[in-house]
Coordinates of C-alpha atoms in Angstrom, one line a residue:
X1 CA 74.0 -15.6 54.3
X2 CA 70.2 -15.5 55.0
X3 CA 70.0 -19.1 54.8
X4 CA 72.6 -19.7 57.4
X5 CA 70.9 -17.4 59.8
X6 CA 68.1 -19.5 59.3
X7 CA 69.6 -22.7 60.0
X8 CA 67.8 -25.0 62.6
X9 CA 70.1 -25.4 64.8
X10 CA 68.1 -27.9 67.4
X11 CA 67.8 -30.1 64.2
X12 CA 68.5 -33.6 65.2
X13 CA 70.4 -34.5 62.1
X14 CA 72.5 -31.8 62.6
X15 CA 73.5 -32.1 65.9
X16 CA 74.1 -36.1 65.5
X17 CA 76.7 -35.1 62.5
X18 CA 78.7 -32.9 65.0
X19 CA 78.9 -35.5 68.0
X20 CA 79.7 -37.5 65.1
X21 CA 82.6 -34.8 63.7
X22 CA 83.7 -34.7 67.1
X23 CA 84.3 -38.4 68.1
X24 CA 86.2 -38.4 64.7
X25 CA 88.5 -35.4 65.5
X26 CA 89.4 -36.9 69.0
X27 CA 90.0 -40.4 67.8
X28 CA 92.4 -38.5 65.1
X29 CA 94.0 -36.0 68.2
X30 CA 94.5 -39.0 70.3
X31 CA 97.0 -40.6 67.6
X32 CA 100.7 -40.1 68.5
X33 CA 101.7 -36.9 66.2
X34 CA 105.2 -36.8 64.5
X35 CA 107.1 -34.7 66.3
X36 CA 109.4 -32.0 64.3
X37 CA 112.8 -32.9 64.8
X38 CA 114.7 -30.8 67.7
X39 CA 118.2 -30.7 68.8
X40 CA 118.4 -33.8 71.3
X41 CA 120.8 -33.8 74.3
X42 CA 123.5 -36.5 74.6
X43 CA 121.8 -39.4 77.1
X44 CA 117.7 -38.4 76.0
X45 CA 115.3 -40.3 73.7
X46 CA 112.7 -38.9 71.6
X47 CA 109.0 -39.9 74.0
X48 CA 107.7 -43.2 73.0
X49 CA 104.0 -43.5 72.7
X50 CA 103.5 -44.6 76.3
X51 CA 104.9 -41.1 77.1
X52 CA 102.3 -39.4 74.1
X53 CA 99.0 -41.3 76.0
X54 CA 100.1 -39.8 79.5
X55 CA 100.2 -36.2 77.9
X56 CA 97.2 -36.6 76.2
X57 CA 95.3 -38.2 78.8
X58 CA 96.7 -35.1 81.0
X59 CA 95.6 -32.9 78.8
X60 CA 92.6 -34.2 78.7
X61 CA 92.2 -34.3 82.4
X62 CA 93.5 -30.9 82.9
X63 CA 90.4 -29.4 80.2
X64 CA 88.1 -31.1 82.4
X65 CA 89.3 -30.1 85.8
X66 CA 89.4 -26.4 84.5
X67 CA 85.9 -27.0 83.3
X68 CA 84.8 -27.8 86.4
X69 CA 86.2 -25.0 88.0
X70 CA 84.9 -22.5 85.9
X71 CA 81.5 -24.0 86.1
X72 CA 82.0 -23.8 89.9
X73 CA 82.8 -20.4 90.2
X74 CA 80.6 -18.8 87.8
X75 CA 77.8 -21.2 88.6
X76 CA 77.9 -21.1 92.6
X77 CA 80.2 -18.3 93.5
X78 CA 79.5 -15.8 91.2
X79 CA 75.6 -16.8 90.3
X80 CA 76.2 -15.8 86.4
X81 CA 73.6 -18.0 85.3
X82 CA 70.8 -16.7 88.0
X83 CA 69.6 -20.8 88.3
X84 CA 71.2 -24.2 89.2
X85 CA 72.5 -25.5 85.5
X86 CA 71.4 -29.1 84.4
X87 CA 73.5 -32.2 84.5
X88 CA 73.7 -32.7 80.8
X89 CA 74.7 -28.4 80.4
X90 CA 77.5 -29.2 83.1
X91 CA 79.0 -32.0 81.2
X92 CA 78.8 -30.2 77.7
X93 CA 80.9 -27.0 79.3
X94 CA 83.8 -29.8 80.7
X95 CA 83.4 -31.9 77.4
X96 CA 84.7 -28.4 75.3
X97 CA 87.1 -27.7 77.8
X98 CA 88.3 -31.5 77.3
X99 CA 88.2 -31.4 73.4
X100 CA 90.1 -28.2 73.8
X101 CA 93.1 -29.1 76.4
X102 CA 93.6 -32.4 74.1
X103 CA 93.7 -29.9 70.4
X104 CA 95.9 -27.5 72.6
X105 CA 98.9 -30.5 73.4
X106 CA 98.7 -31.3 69.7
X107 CA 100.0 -27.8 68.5
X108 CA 103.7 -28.6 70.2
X109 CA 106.4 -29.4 67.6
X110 CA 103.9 -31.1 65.0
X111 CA 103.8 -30.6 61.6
X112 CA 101.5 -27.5 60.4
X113 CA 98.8 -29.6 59.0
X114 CA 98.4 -31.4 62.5
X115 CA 98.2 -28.3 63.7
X116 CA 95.6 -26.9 61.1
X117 CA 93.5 -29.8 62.4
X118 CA 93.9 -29.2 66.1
X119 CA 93.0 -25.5 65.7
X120 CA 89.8 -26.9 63.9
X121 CA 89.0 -29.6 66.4
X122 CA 88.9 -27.3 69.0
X123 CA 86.3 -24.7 67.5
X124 CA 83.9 -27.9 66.4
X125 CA 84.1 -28.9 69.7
X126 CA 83.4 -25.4 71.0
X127 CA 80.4 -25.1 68.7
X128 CA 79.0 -28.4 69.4
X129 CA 79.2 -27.7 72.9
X130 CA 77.1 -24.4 72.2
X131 CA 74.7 -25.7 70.2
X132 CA 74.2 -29.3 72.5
X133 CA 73.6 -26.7 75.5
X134 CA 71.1 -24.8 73.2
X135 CA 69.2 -27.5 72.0
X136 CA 68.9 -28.4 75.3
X137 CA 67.3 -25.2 76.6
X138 CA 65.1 -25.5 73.4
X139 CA 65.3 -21.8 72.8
X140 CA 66.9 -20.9 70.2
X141 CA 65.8 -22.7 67.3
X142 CA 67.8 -20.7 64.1
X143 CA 71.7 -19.7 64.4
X144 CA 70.6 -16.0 63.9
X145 CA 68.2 -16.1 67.0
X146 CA 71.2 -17.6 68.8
X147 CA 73.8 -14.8 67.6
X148 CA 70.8 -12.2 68.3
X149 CA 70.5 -11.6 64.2
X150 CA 66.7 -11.7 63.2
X151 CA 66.4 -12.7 59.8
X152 CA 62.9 -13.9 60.0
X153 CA 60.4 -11.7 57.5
X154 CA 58.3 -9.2 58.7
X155 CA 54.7 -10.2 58.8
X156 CA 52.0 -8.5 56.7
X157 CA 49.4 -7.1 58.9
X158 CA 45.5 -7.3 58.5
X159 CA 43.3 -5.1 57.3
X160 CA 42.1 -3.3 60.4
X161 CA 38.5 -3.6 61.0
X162 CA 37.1 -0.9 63.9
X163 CA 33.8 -1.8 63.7
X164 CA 34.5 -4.9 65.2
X165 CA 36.6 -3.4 68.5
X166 CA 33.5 -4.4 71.2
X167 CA 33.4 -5.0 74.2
X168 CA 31.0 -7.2 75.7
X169 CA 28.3 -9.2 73.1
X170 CA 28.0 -13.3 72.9
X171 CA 31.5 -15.1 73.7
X172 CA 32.9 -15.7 70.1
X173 CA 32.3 -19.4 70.3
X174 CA 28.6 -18.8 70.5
X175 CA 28.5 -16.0 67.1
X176 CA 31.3 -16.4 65.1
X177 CA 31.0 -18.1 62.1
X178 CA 33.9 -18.8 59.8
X179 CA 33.3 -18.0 56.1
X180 CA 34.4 -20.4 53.4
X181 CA 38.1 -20.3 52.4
X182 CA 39.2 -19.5 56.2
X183 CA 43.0 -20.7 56.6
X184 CA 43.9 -24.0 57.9
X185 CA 46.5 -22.3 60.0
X186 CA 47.8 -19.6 61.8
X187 CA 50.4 -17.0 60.5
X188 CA 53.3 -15.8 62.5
X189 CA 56.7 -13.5 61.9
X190 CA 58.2 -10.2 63.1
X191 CA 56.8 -6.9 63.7
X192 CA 58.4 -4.0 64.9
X193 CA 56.9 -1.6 67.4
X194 CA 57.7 2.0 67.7
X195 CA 59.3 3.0 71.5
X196 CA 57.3 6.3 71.1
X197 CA 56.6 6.8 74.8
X198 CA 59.6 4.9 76.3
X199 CA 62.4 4.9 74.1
X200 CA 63.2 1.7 74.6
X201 CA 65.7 -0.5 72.3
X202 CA 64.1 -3.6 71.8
X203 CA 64.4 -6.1 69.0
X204 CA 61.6 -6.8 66.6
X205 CA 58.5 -8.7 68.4
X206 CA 57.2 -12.2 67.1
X207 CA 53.3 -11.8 66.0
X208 CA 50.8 -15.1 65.7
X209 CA 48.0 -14.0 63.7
X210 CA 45.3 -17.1 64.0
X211 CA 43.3 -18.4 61.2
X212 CA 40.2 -16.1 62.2
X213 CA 42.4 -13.0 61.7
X214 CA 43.3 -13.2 58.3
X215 CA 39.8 -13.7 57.0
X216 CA 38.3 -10.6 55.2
X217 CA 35.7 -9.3 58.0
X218 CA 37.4 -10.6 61.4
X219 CA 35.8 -10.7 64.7
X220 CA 37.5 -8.5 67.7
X221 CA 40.0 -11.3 69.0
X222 CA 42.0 -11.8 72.4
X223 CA 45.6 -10.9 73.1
X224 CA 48.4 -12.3 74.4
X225 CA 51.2 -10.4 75.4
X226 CA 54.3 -12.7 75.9
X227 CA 57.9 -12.2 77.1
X228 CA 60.4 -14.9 77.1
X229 CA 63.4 -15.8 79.7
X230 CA 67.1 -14.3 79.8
X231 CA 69.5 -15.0 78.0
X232 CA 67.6 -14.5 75.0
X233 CA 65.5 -12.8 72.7
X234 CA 61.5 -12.4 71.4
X235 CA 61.6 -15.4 69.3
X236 CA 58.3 -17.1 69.4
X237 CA 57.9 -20.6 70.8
X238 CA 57.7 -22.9 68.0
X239 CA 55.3 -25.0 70.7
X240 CA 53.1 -22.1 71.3
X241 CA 52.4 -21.8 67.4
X242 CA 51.4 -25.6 67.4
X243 CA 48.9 -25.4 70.1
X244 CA 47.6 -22.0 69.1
X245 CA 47.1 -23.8 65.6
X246 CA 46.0 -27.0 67.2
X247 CA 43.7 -25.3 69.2
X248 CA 42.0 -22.7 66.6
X249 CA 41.7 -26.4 64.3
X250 CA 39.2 -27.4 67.3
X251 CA 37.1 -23.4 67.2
X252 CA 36.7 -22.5 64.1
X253 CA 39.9 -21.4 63.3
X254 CA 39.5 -19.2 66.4
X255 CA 42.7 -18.6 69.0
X256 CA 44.2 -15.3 70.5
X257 CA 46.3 -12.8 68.4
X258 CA 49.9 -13.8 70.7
X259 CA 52.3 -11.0 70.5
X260 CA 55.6 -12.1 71.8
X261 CA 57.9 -8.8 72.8
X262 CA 61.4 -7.8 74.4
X263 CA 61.5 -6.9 77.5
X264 CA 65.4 -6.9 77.9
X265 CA 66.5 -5.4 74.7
X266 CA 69.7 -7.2 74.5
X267 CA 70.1 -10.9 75.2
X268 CA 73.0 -10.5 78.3
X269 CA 70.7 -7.2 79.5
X270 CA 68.5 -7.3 82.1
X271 CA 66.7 -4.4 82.8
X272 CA 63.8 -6.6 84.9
X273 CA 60.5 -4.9 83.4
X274 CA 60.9 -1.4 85.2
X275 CA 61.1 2.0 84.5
X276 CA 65.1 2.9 85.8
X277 CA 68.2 4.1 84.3
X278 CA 68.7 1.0 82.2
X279 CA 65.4 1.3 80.3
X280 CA 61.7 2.1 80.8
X281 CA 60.2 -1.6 80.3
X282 CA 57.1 -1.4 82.1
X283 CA 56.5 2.1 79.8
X284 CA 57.3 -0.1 76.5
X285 CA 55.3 -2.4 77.1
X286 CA 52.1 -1.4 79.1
X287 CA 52.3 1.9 76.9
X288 CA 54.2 1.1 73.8
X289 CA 53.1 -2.2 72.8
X290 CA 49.4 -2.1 74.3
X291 CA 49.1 1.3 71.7
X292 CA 50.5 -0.9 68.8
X293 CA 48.1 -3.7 69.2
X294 CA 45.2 -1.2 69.5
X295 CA 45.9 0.5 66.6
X296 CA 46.7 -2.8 64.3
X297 CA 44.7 -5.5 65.4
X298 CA 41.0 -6.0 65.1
X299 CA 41.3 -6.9 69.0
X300 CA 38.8 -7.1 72.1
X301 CA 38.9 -3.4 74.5
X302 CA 37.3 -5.7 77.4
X303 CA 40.3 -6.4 80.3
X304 CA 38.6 -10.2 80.3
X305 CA 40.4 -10.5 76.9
X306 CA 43.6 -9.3 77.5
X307 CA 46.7 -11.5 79.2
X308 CA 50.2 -11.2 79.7
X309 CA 52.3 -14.0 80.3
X310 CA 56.3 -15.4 80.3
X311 CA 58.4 -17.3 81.1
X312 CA 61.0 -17.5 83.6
X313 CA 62.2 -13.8 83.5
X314 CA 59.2 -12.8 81.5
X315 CA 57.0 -14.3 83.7
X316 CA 58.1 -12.3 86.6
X317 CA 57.5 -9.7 84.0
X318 CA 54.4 -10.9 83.0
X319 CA 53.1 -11.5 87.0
X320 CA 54.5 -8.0 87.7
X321 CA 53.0 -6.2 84.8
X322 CA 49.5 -7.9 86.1
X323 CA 49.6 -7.2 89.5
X324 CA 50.1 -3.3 88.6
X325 CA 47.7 -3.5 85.7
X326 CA 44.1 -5.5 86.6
X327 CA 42.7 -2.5 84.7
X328 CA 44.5 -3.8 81.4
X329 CA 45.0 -7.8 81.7
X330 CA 42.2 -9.4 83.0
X331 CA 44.5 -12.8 83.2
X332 CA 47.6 -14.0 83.6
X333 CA 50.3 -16.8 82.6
X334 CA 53.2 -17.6 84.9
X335 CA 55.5 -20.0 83.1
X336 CA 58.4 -20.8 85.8
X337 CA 58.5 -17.2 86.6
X338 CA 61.3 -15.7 88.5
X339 CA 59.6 -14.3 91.9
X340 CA 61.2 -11.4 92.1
X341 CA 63.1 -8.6 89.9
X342 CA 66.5 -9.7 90.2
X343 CA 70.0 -9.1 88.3
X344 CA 72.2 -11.3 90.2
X345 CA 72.2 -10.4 94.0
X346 CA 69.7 -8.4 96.1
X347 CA 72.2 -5.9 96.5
X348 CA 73.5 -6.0 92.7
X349 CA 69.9 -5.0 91.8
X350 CA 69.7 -2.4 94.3
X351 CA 72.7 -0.9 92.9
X352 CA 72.8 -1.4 89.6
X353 CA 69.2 -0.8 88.4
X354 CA 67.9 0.6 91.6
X355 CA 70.2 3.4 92.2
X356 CA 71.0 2.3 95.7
X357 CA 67.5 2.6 96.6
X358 CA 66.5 -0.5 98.9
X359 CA 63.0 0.4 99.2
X360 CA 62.6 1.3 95.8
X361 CA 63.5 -2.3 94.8
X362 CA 61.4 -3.6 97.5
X363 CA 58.1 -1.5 96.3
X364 CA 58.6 -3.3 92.3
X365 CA 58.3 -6.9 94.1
X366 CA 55.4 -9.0 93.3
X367 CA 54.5 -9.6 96.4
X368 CA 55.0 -6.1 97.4
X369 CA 52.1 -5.0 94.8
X370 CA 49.8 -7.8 95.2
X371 CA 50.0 -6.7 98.9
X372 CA 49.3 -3.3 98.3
X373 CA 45.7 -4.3 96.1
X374 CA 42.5 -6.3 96.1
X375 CA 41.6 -8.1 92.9
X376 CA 38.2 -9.5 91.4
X377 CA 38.0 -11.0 88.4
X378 CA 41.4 -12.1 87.7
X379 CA 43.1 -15.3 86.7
X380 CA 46.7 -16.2 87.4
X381 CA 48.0 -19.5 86.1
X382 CA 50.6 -20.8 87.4
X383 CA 53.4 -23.7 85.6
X384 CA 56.6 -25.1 86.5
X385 CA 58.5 -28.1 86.2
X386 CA 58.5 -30.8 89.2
X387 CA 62.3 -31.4 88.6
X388 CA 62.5 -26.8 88.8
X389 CA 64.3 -27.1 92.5
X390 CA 64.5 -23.3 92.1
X391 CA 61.4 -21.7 90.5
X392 CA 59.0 -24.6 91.1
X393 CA 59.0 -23.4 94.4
X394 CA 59.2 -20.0 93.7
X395 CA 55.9 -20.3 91.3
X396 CA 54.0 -21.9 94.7
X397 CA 55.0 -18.6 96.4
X398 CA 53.7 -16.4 93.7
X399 CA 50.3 -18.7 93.4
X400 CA 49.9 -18.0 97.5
X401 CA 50.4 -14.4 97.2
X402 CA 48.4 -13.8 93.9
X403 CA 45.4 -16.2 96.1
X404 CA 45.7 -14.3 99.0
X405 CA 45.2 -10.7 97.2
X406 CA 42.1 -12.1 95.6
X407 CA 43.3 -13.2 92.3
X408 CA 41.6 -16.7 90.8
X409 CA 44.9 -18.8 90.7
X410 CA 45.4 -22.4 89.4
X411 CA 48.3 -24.2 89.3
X412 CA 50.0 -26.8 87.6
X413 CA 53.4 -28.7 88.0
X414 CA 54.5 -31.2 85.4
X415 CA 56.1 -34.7 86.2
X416 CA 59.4 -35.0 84.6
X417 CA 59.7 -31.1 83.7
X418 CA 62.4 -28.9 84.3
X419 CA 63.5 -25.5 83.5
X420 CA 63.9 -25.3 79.8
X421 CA 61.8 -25.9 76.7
X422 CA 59.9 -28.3 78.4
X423 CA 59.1 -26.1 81.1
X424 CA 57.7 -23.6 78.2
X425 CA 56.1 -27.0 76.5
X426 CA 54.4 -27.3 79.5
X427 CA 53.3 -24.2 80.6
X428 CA 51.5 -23.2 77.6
X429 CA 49.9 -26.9 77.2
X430 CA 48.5 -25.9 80.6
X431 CA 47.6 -22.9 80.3
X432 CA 46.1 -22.1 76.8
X433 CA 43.3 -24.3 77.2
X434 CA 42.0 -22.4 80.3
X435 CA 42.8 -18.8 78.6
X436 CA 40.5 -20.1 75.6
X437 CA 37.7 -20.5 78.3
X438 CA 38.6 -17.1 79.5
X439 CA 38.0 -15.6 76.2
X440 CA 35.1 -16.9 75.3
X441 CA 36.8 -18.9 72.5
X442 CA 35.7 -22.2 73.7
X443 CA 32.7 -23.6 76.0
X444 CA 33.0 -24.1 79.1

């Protein structure tokens, strides 16, 4: 069972054996079925096989057109998804409503075993949908993180080291030495952190321990608190290990201790990172996590060498948590960050999570707290995807609003980037490099 969880479910071998299961069930639906035999009235014929193709193209026809009218109504009426969906994530939603009108016309008066086949067609083409839509997003790379089941291992932690905890001294680039036998490579798994001050349910968090933490006598090292978008979970970036790896290879095995946590606490939950009725987020994580990292990690006290950062969701988080916080992250990472903290509608938010309270909800906007402060010494990066019609120009608003209340901002729009695992790609390709100046983890 532990292996299936894990299954990599964006593998491309895997995914080309399903289109290729599914082009073989539909050329199989598609044949005319025998019929069972039925009483037939005096005048009628049993239907030819020009009659078969006109119900099965119907059928086929009908799946799609309901297809595209759920996809209209939940994705423009009702706003489910909270963004515009992609071409290719519109045309796997009709493609399983297709596959499934075509398996459904193939369970009248056929023979059980045609039957047994159409009621199979249809889930593979249900699943294939799920897991093309997935791969596309990019963020979900095991079954188990897709079905919100953790099965990766928990992570040893390192011996603590106090003595190390500083604040100030040479930037790390400058003293730290690595000893012999330091690890090619990072570490990374799950952690869980206790809710003491919060009570907050969230899933296990996804630690990156670099190579310079898991030597016997490691230096105080930079954080990274991360949060990633909704729907979904903690799971850490497979891209963010790569360039945190990539870029310790080129420091002497030297990169920030990323701690990636939830801030929803159930994949279809929203709670958007305050403290209300539907959890205390903002406690959990300024509070809750910030005490777990100080009292397990041989990190840096200075602000400098502290960020928070997300994506999408978690980087309206992430720019909310910094704005209220200069005291605590000293920088910030904004990867196609919703702008404000939304559950649907304005006035869904204000009721649901808000208690009705307008000006409640407008006092936890962004904007509203960058407004309200005057910041020195803080940088806000900024990354979203040029093809983002939605939170590519929500990120320029953010960059104005962080610039105008004193922050450092830069920012960074990709060619050819969108809102999915490229937009996360992206952002983090971006932005790493600059945090590594930040923390002294790399010259100037």
């Amino acid at each position: 069972m532990e292996q299936l969880f894990n299954l990599n479910i964006v593998e491309k071998s895997l995914l080309y054996a399903l289109y290729a299961l599914c082009a073989m069930a539909a050329l199989y639906l598609l044949i005319r079925p025998v019929r069972l035999p039925r009483p037939m009235r005096r005048g009628t014929t049993e239907p030819g096989p020009r009659t078969w193709i006109i119900t099965a193209t119907a059928a086929v026809a009908g799946g799609a057109l309901t297809g595209a009218v759920t996809l209209f109504i939940c994705e423009v009426m009702l706003n489910v998804f909270g963004l515009p969906l992609d071409a290719d994530t519109r045309a796997w939603v009709i493609f399983a409503f297709s596959g499934v009108g075509l398996a459904a016309v193939n369970l009248w008066r056929s023979r059980w075993w045609r039957k047994a086949a159409a009621i199979v067609a249809g889930l593979v083409f249900i699943v294939t949908a799920a897991l093309g839509i997935n791969a596309g997003y990019g963020l979900n790379p095991t079954l188990g993180a897709m079905l919100g089941m953790n099965q990766t291992q928990h992570l040893a932690l390192p011996k603590l080291n106090p003595a190390q905890q500083t604040q100030g001294g040479a930037a790390l680039w400058q003293s730290w030495k690595p000893p012999a036998g330091i690890p090619a490579a990072g570490r990374s798994g799950t952690v869980t952190i206790p809710a003491d001050a919060s009570g907050f349910h969230a899933r296990d968090a996804y630690l990156y321990l670099p190579p310079a933490a898991l030597v016997d006598n490691p230096p105080a090292l930079p954080v990274i608190i991360m949060m990633m978008g909704q729907p979904g979970g903690p799971e850490q970036s497979k891209s963010a290990v790569r360039e945190l790896d990539a870029l310790a290879q080129r420091n002497h095995g030297l990169a920030p201790i990323v701690l990636t946590v939830d801030q929803l606490g159930d994949p279809y939950r929203n709670p958007v990172c305050v403290d209300s009725a539907k959890g205390k987020v903002y406690t959990y994580v300024t509070t809750d996590v910030v005490n777990y990292i100080r009292k397990n990690f041989n990190v840096a006290s200075g602000r400098t060498q502290w960020a928070v950062a997300g994506y999408s969701n978690g980087g309206e988080c992430a720019l909310s948590f910094a704005a209220k916080r200069p005291e605590l992250f000293g920088s910030l990472l904004d990867i196609s960050g919703e702008l404000d903290p939304l559950v649907g509608s304005v006035d869904n938010t204000v009721k649901t999570v808000f208690g009705g309270n307008k000006a409640a909800f407008t006092a936890e906007k962004p904007a509203t707290i960058l407004k309200a402060h005057k910041y020195s010494d803080n940088l806000a990066i900024f990354t979203s995807g040029a093809l983002d019609s939605k939170y590519g120009p929500q990120g320029a608003t953010a960059e104005a609003d962080a610039k105008t209340a004193g922050m450092t901002t830069r920012r960074f729009v990709g060619d050819g980037v969108g809102h999915r695992g490229d937009a996360v790609d992206y952002g983090l390709k971006s932005g790493l490099p600059l945090l590594y100046q930040r923390f002294g983890l790399a010259p100037p």
